[in-house]
Amino acid sequence: MWGDKANGAQAIYLRTKTVSTGTVYYVNDDSDPGDFFTTAFGNDANNGTSSSTPKRTIQAVLDSYTLGPNDVILVDSGVYDGFTVAGNETGARIIGAPSFQSHIGQRVTINASQVVLQGLSPDQGADVNASSVTLYRITSAALVLPDTQ
Ligand SMILES: [Ca+2]
Ligand SMILES: [Ca+2]
């Protein structure tokens, strides 16, 4: 904490980790309790590129676009179908709502390296078939991970 002699205010400076993002995509189900990222219900006819035009399924984002490193899918609170991250989506990040209520009701398959899953609840587990995949703040009783990466 520093005293700012110029205007008398005190301030706390925090060093935070900042990760640059590429394109951000949005997904929401058709209920809004706990929603954090989006302002509308999801619809796969939406483009998924703004908080007011979320897609309904994660797979629809993955199928509509080619995600690259640091591109992010923000998955709002809800229950979602499983999805497969194709081998060419290296470095894609799929992030759930801070409430830990972004449930994936079917199995998840990761075929691209350096994918990050964060804050999701893949309730039926995940198959990770690629290297350097990061699972961060994941809640699931059904995860099966390979012995080595
Ligand atoms: Ca929702
Ligand atoms: Ca794709």
Coordinates of N, CA and C and ligand atoms in Angstrom, one line a residue:
M1 N 0.8 -1.2 0.0 CA 0.0 0.0 0.0 C 0.9 1.2 0.0
W2 N 0.5 2.2 -0.9 CA 1.3 3.4 -1.0 C 0.4 4.6 -0.6
G3 N 0.9 5.5 0.1 CA 0.2 6.8 0.2 C 0.5 7.7 -1.0
D4 N -0.5 8.2 -1.6 CA -0.3 9.0 -2.8 C -0.3 10.5 -2.3
K5 N 0.9 11.1 -2.2 CA 1.1 12.4 -1.7 C 0.4 13.5 -2.5
A6 N 0.2 13.2 -3.8 CA -0.4 14.2 -4.7 C -1.8 14.5 -4.3
N7 N -2.6 13.4 -4.0 CA -4.0 13.7 -3.7 C -4.5 13.1 -2.4
G8 N -3.5 12.5 -1.7 CA -3.9 12.0 -0.3 C -4.6 10.7 -0.3
A9 N -4.9 10.1 -1.5 CA -5.6 8.8 -1.5 C -4.6 7.7 -1.3
Q10 N -5.0 6.6 -0.8 CA -4.2 5.4 -0.7 C -4.7 4.4 -1.7
A11 N -3.8 3.6 -2.2 CA -4.1 2.7 -3.2 C -3.4 1.4 -3.0
I12 N -4.0 0.3 -3.4 CA -3.3 -1.0 -3.4 C -3.1 -1.4 -4.8
Y13 N -1.9 -1.8 -5.1 CA -1.6 -2.3 -6.4 C -1.4 -3.8 -6.4
L14 N -2.2 -4.5 -7.2 CA -2.1 -5.9 -7.2 C -1.4 -6.3 -8.5
R15 N -0.6 -7.3 -8.4 CA 0.0 -7.9 -9.6 C -0.9 -9.0 -10.0
T16 N -1.5 -8.9 -11.1 CA -2.4 -10.0 -11.6 C -1.9 -10.6 -12.8
K17 N -2.2 -11.9 -13.0 CA -1.9 -12.6 -14.2 C -2.9 -12.2 -15.3
T18 N -2.4 -11.8 -16.4 CA -3.3 -11.4 -17.5 C -3.0 -12.3 -18.7
V19 N -4.1 -12.9 -19.2 CA -3.9 -13.7 -20.4 C -4.6 -13.0 -21.5
S20 N -3.8 -12.8 -22.5 CA -4.5 -12.1 -23.7 C -5.4 -13.1 -24.4
T21 N -6.5 -12.6 -24.9 CA -7.5 -13.5 -25.5 C -7.6 -13.1 -27.0
G22 N -7.9 -14.1 -27.8 CA -8.2 -13.9 -29.2 C -9.7 -13.6 -29.3
T23 N -10.4 -14.3 -30.1 CA -11.8 -14.1 -30.3 C -12.5 -14.8 -29.1
V24 N -13.6 -14.1 -28.6 CA -14.4 -14.7 -27.5 C -15.7 -15.1 -28.1
Y25 N -16.1 -16.3 -27.8 CA -17.4 -16.8 -28.2 C -18.3 -17.1 -26.9
Y26 N -19.6 -17.1 -27.1 CA -20.5 -17.2 -26.0 C -21.5 -18.3 -26.2
V27 N -21.8 -19.1 -25.1 CA -22.7 -20.1 -25.1 C -23.6 -20.0 -23.9
N28 N -24.9 -20.2 -24.0 CA -25.9 -20.2 -22.9 C -26.9 -21.2 -23.2
D29 N -27.5 -21.8 -22.1 CA -28.7 -22.7 -22.3 C -29.9 -21.8 -22.4
D30 N -31.1 -22.4 -22.0 CA -32.3 -21.6 -22.1 C -32.9 -21.4 -20.7
S31 N -32.0 -21.2 -19.8 CA -32.4 -20.7 -18.4 C -31.3 -19.7 -18.0
D32 N -31.8 -18.7 -17.1 CA -30.8 -17.7 -16.7 C -30.3 -17.6 -15.3
P33 N -30.8 -18.5 -14.4 CA -30.2 -18.5 -13.0 C -28.7 -18.7 -13.1
G34 N -28.0 -17.8 -12.4 CA -26.5 -17.9 -12.3 C -25.8 -17.4 -13.6
D35 N -26.5 -16.9 -14.6 CA -25.8 -16.5 -15.8 C -24.9 -15.4 -15.5
F36 N -23.7 -15.4 -16.1 CA -22.7 -14.4 -15.7 C -22.1 -13.8 -17.0
F37 N -22.0 -14.5 -18.1 CA -21.4 -14.1 -19.3 C -22.3 -13.5 -20.3
T38 N -23.6 -14.0 -20.3 CA -24.5 -13.7 -21.4 C -25.7 -13.0 -20.9
T39 N -26.4 -12.3 -21.9 CA -27.6 -11.6 -21.6 C -28.8 -12.1 -22.3
A40 N -28.7 -13.3 -22.9 CA -29.8 -13.8 -23.7 C -29.7 -15.4 -23.7
F41 N -30.8 -16.0 -23.9 CA -30.7 -17.5 -24.0 C -30.0 -17.9 -25.3
G42 N -29.4 -19.1 -25.2 CA -28.7 -19.6 -26.4 C -29.5 -20.1 -27.5
N43 N -29.0 -19.9 -28.7 CA -29.6 -20.4 -29.9 C -28.6 -20.7 -30.9
D44 N -28.5 -21.9 -31.4 CA -27.4 -22.2 -32.4 C -27.5 -21.4 -33.7
A45 N -28.7 -20.8 -33.9 CA -28.8 -19.9 -35.1 C -28.0 -18.5 -34.8
N46 N -27.7 -18.2 -33.6 CA -27.0 -17.0 -33.3 C -25.5 -17.2 -33.7
N47 N -24.8 -16.1 -33.9 CA -23.4 -16.2 -34.3 C -22.5 -16.6 -33.1
G48 N -22.9 -16.4 -31.9 CA -22.1 -16.8 -30.8 C -20.9 -15.9 -30.4
T49 N -20.9 -14.7 -31.1 CA -19.7 -13.8 -30.9 C -20.0 -12.6 -30.0
S50 N -21.1 -12.6 -29.4 CA -21.4 -11.5 -28.4 C -22.2 -12.0 -27.3
S51 N -22.2 -11.3 -26.2 CA -22.9 -11.8 -25.0 C -24.4 -11.8 -25.2
S52 N -24.9 -11.1 -26.2 CA -26.3 -11.1 -26.4 C -26.7 -12.0 -27.6
T53 N -25.7 -12.7 -28.2 CA -26.1 -13.6 -29.3 C -25.4 -15.0 -29.0
P54 N -25.6 -15.6 -27.8 CA -24.9 -16.8 -27.6 C -25.4 -18.0 -28.4
K55 N -24.6 -18.9 -28.7 CA -25.1 -20.2 -29.2 C -25.6 -21.1 -28.1
R56 N -26.3 -22.1 -28.4 CA -26.9 -23.0 -27.4 C -26.0 -24.2 -27.1
T57 N -25.1 -24.5 -28.0 CA -24.2 -25.7 -27.7 C -22.8 -25.3 -28.0
I58 N -21.9 -25.9 -27.2 CA -20.5 -25.7 -27.4 C -20.1 -26.2 -28.7
Q59 N -20.7 -27.4 -29.1 CA -20.3 -28.0 -30.4 C -20.6 -27.0 -31.5
A60 N -21.6 -26.3 -31.4 CA -22.0 -25.4 -32.5 C -20.9 -24.3 -32.7
V61 N -20.3 -23.8 -31.6 CA -19.2 -22.9 -31.8 C -18.0 -23.6 -32.4
L62 N -17.7 -24.8 -32.0 CA -16.5 -25.5 -32.5 C -16.7 -25.8 -34.0
D63 N -18.0 -26.1 -34.3 CA -18.2 -26.5 -35.7 C -18.3 -25.3 -36.7
S64 N -18.7 -24.1 -36.1 CA -18.8 -22.9 -36.9 C -17.5 -22.2 -37.2
Y65 N -16.6 -22.4 -36.3 CA -15.3 -21.6 -36.3 C -14.1 -22.5 -36.1
T66 N -13.0 -22.0 -36.6 CA -11.7 -22.7 -36.2 C -11.1 -21.9 -35.1
L67 N -11.0 -22.5 -33.9 CA -10.5 -21.8 -32.8 C -9.0 -22.0 -32.8
G68 N -8.3 -20.9 -32.4 CA -6.8 -21.0 -32.3 C -6.4 -20.6 -30.9
P69 N -5.1 -20.5 -30.7 CA -4.6 -20.3 -29.4 C -5.2 -19.0 -28.8
N70 N -5.6 -19.1 -27.6 CA -6.2 -18.0 -26.8 C -7.6 -17.6 -27.2
D71 N -8.2 -18.3 -28.2 CA -9.6 -18.1 -28.5 C -10.4 -18.7 -27.3
V72 N -11.5 -18.1 -26.9 CA -12.1 -18.5 -25.7 C -13.6 -18.8 -26.0
I73 N -14.2 -19.8 -25.5 CA -15.6 -20.1 -25.4 C -16.0 -19.9 -24.0
L74 N -16.9 -18.9 -23.7 CA -17.4 -18.7 -22.4 C -18.7 -19.4 -22.3
V75 N -18.8 -20.4 -21.4 CA -20.0 -21.2 -21.2 C -20.7 -20.8 -20.0
D76 N -21.9 -20.2 -20.1 CA -22.6 -19.7 -19.0 C -23.2 -20.9 -18.2
S77 N -23.8 -20.5 -17.0 CA -24.5 -21.5 -16.2 C -25.5 -22.2 -17.0
G78 N -25.6 -23.6 -16.8 CA -26.6 -24.3 -17.5 C -26.1 -25.8 -17.6
V79 N -26.9 -26.5 -18.4 CA -26.5 -27.9 -18.7 C -26.4 -28.0 -20.2
Y80 N -25.3 -28.7 -20.6 CA -25.0 -28.7 -22.1 C -24.7 -30.1 -22.5
D81 N -24.8 -30.3 -23.8 CA -24.5 -31.6 -24.4 C -22.9 -31.7 -24.4
G82 N -22.5 -32.9 -24.6 CA -21.0 -33.1 -24.8 C -20.5 -32.4 -26.0
F83 N -19.2 -32.4 -26.2 CA -18.6 -31.8 -27.4 C -17.2 -32.4 -27.6
T84 N -16.8 -32.3 -28.8 CA -15.5 -32.7 -29.2 C -14.6 -31.6 -29.8
V85 N -13.5 -31.3 -29.2 CA -12.6 -30.3 -29.7 C -11.7 -31.0 -30.8
A86 N -11.9 -30.6 -32.0 CA -11.1 -31.2 -33.1 C -9.6 -30.9 -33.0
G87 N -8.9 -31.8 -33.7 CA -7.4 -31.7 -33.6 C -6.8 -30.4 -34.1
N88 N -7.6 -29.6 -34.9 CA -7.0 -28.4 -35.4 C -7.3 -27.2 -34.5
E89 N -7.9 -27.4 -33.3 CA -8.3 -26.3 -32.5 C -7.3 -26.1 -31.4
T90 N -6.0 -26.1 -31.7 CA -5.0 -26.0 -30.8 C -5.1 -24.8 -29.9
G91 N -5.0 -25.0 -28.6 CA -4.9 -23.8 -27.7 C -6.3 -23.2 -27.4
A92 N -7.4 -23.8 -27.8 CA -8.7 -23.2 -27.5 C -8.9 -23.3 -26.0
R93 N -9.6 -22.3 -25.5 CA -10.0 -22.3 -24.0 C -11.5 -22.3 -23.9
I94 N -12.0 -23.2 -23.1 CA -13.4 -23.3 -22.8 C -13.6 -23.1 -21.3
I95 N -14.3 -22.0 -21.0 CA -14.3 -21.6 -19.6 C -15.8 -21.5 -19.1
G96 N -16.1 -22.1 -18.0 CA -17.4 -22.0 -17.4 C -17.6 -20.8 -16.5
A97 N -18.8 -20.7 -16.1 CA -19.2 -19.5 -15.2 C -18.5 -19.7 -13.8
P98 N -18.3 -18.6 -13.1 CA -17.6 -18.7 -11.8 C -18.4 -19.5 -10.8
S99 N -19.7 -19.7 -11.0 CA -20.5 -20.4 -10.1 C -20.3 -21.9 -10.1
F100 N -19.5 -22.4 -11.0 CA -19.3 -23.8 -11.2 C -20.6 -24.5 -11.5
Q101 N -21.4 -23.9 -12.2 CA -22.7 -24.4 -12.6 C -22.8 -24.6 -14.1
S102 N -21.7 -24.7 -14.8 CA -21.7 -25.0 -16.2 C -21.4 -26.5 -16.4
H103 N -22.5 -27.2 -16.5 CA -22.5 -28.7 -16.5 C -22.5 -29.2 -17.9
I104 N -21.6 -30.2 -18.2 CA -21.6 -30.9 -19.4 C -22.2 -32.3 -19.2
G105 N -23.4 -32.5 -19.7 CA -24.1 -33.7 -19.3 C -23.7 -35.0 -20.1
Q106 N -22.8 -34.8 -21.1 CA -22.3 -35.9 -21.8 C -20.8 -35.9 -21.9
R107 N -20.2 -36.9 -22.4 CA -18.8 -37.0 -22.3 C -18.1 -35.9 -23.3
V108 N -17.0 -35.5 -22.8 CA -16.2 -34.5 -23.5 C -15.0 -35.2 -24.2
T109 N -14.6 -34.8 -25.4 CA -13.5 -35.4 -26.0 C -12.6 -34.2 -26.5
I110 N -11.3 -34.3 -26.1 CA -10.3 -33.3 -26.5 C -9.3 -33.9 -27.4
N111 N -9.3 -33.5 -28.7 CA -8.3 -34.0 -29.6 C -7.2 -33.0 -30.1
A112 N -7.2 -31.8 -29.4 CA -6.2 -30.8 -29.8 C -5.3 -30.5 -28.6
S113 N -4.1 -30.3 -28.9 CA -3.1 -30.0 -27.8 C -3.3 -28.6 -27.3
Q114 N -2.9 -28.4 -26.1 CA -2.8 -27.1 -25.4 C -4.2 -26.5 -25.2
V115 N -5.2 -27.3 -25.3 CA -6.6 -26.9 -24.9 C -6.7 -26.7 -23.4
V116 N -7.4 -25.7 -23.0 CA -7.7 -25.4 -21.6 C -9.1 -25.5 -21.3
L117 N -9.5 -26.4 -20.3 CA -10.8 -26.4 -19.8 C -10.8 -25.8 -18.4
Q118 N -11.6 -24.8 -18.1 CA -11.6 -24.2 -16.8 C -13.0 -23.9 -16.3
G119 N -13.2 -24.3 -15.0 CA -14.4 -23.9 -14.4 C -15.7 -24.7 -14.9
L120 N -15.4 -25.8 -15.6 CA -16.6 -26.6 -16.1 C -16.8 -27.8 -15.2
S121 N -18.0 -28.3 -15.3 CA -18.4 -29.6 -14.6 C -18.7 -30.6 -15.6
P122 N -17.7 -31.3 -16.2 CA -18.0 -32.4 -17.2 C -18.5 -33.6 -16.4
D123 N -19.8 -33.7 -16.2 CA -20.3 -34.7 -15.3 C -20.1 -36.1 -15.8
Q124 N -19.9 -36.3 -17.1 CA -19.7 -37.7 -17.6 C -18.3 -37.9 -17.9
G125 N -17.4 -37.0 -17.5 CA -16.0 -37.2 -17.7 C -15.5 -36.7 -19.1
A126 N -14.2 -36.9 -19.3 CA -13.6 -36.4 -20.6 C -12.6 -37.4 -21.0
D127 N -12.4 -37.5 -22.3 CA -11.3 -38.2 -23.0 C -10.4 -37.2 -23.5
V128 N -9.1 -37.3 -23.0 CA -8.1 -36.4 -23.5 C -7.1 -37.1 -24.4
N129 N -7.2 -36.8 -25.7 CA -6.3 -37.5 -26.6 C -5.2 -36.7 -27.2
A130 N -4.8 -35.7 -26.5 CA -3.8 -34.8 -27.0 C -2.9 -34.3 -25.8
S131 N -1.8 -33.7 -26.2 CA -0.8 -33.4 -25.2 C -1.0 -32.0 -24.6
S132 N -0.5 -31.7 -23.5 CA -0.5 -30.4 -22.9 C -1.9 -29.8 -22.7
V133 N -2.8 -30.6 -22.4 CA -4.2 -30.1 -22.1 C -4.3 -29.7 -20.7
T134 N -4.8 -28.6 -20.4 CA -4.9 -28.1 -19.0 C -6.4 -28.2 -18.5
L135 N -6.6 -28.8 -17.4 CA -7.9 -28.8 -16.7 C -7.7 -28.1 -15.4
Y136 N -8.4 -27.0 -15.3 CA -8.2 -26.0 -14.2 C -9.6 -25.7 -13.6
R137 N -9.6 -25.9 -12.3 CA -10.9 -25.7 -11.5 C -12.0 -26.5 -12.1
I138 N -11.8 -27.7 -12.4 CA -12.8 -28.6 -12.9 C -13.4 -29.4 -11.8
T139 N -14.7 -29.5 -11.8 CA -15.4 -30.4 -10.8 C -16.1 -31.5 -11.6
S140 N -15.7 -32.7 -11.3 CA -16.3 -33.9 -11.9 C -15.9 -35.1 -11.2
A141 N -16.8 -36.0 -11.0 CA -16.5 -37.3 -10.3 C -16.2 -38.3 -11.4
A142 N -16.2 -38.0 -12.7 CA -16.1 -39.0 -13.7 C -14.9 -38.8 -14.7
L143 N -13.9 -38.0 -14.2 CA -12.8 -37.8 -15.2 C -11.9 -39.0 -15.2
V144 N -11.6 -39.4 -16.4 CA -10.6 -40.4 -16.7 C -9.5 -39.8 -17.5
L145 N -8.3 -39.7 -16.9 CA -7.2 -39.1 -17.7 C -6.1 -40.2 -18.0
P146 N -5.4 -40.0 -19.1 CA -4.4 -40.9 -19.5 C -3.3 -40.9 -18.5
D147 N -2.5 -42.0 -18.5 CA -1.4 -42.1 -17.5 C -0.3 -41.0 -17.7
T148 N 0.0 -40.7 -18.9 CA 1.1 -39.8 -19.2 C 0.6 -38.8 -20.3
Q149 N 1.2 -37.6 -20.2 CA 0.9 -36.6 -21.2 C 2.2 -36.1 -21.8
Ligands
CA1 CA -27.9 -20.2 -18.4
CA2 CA -13.8 -25.9 -35.6

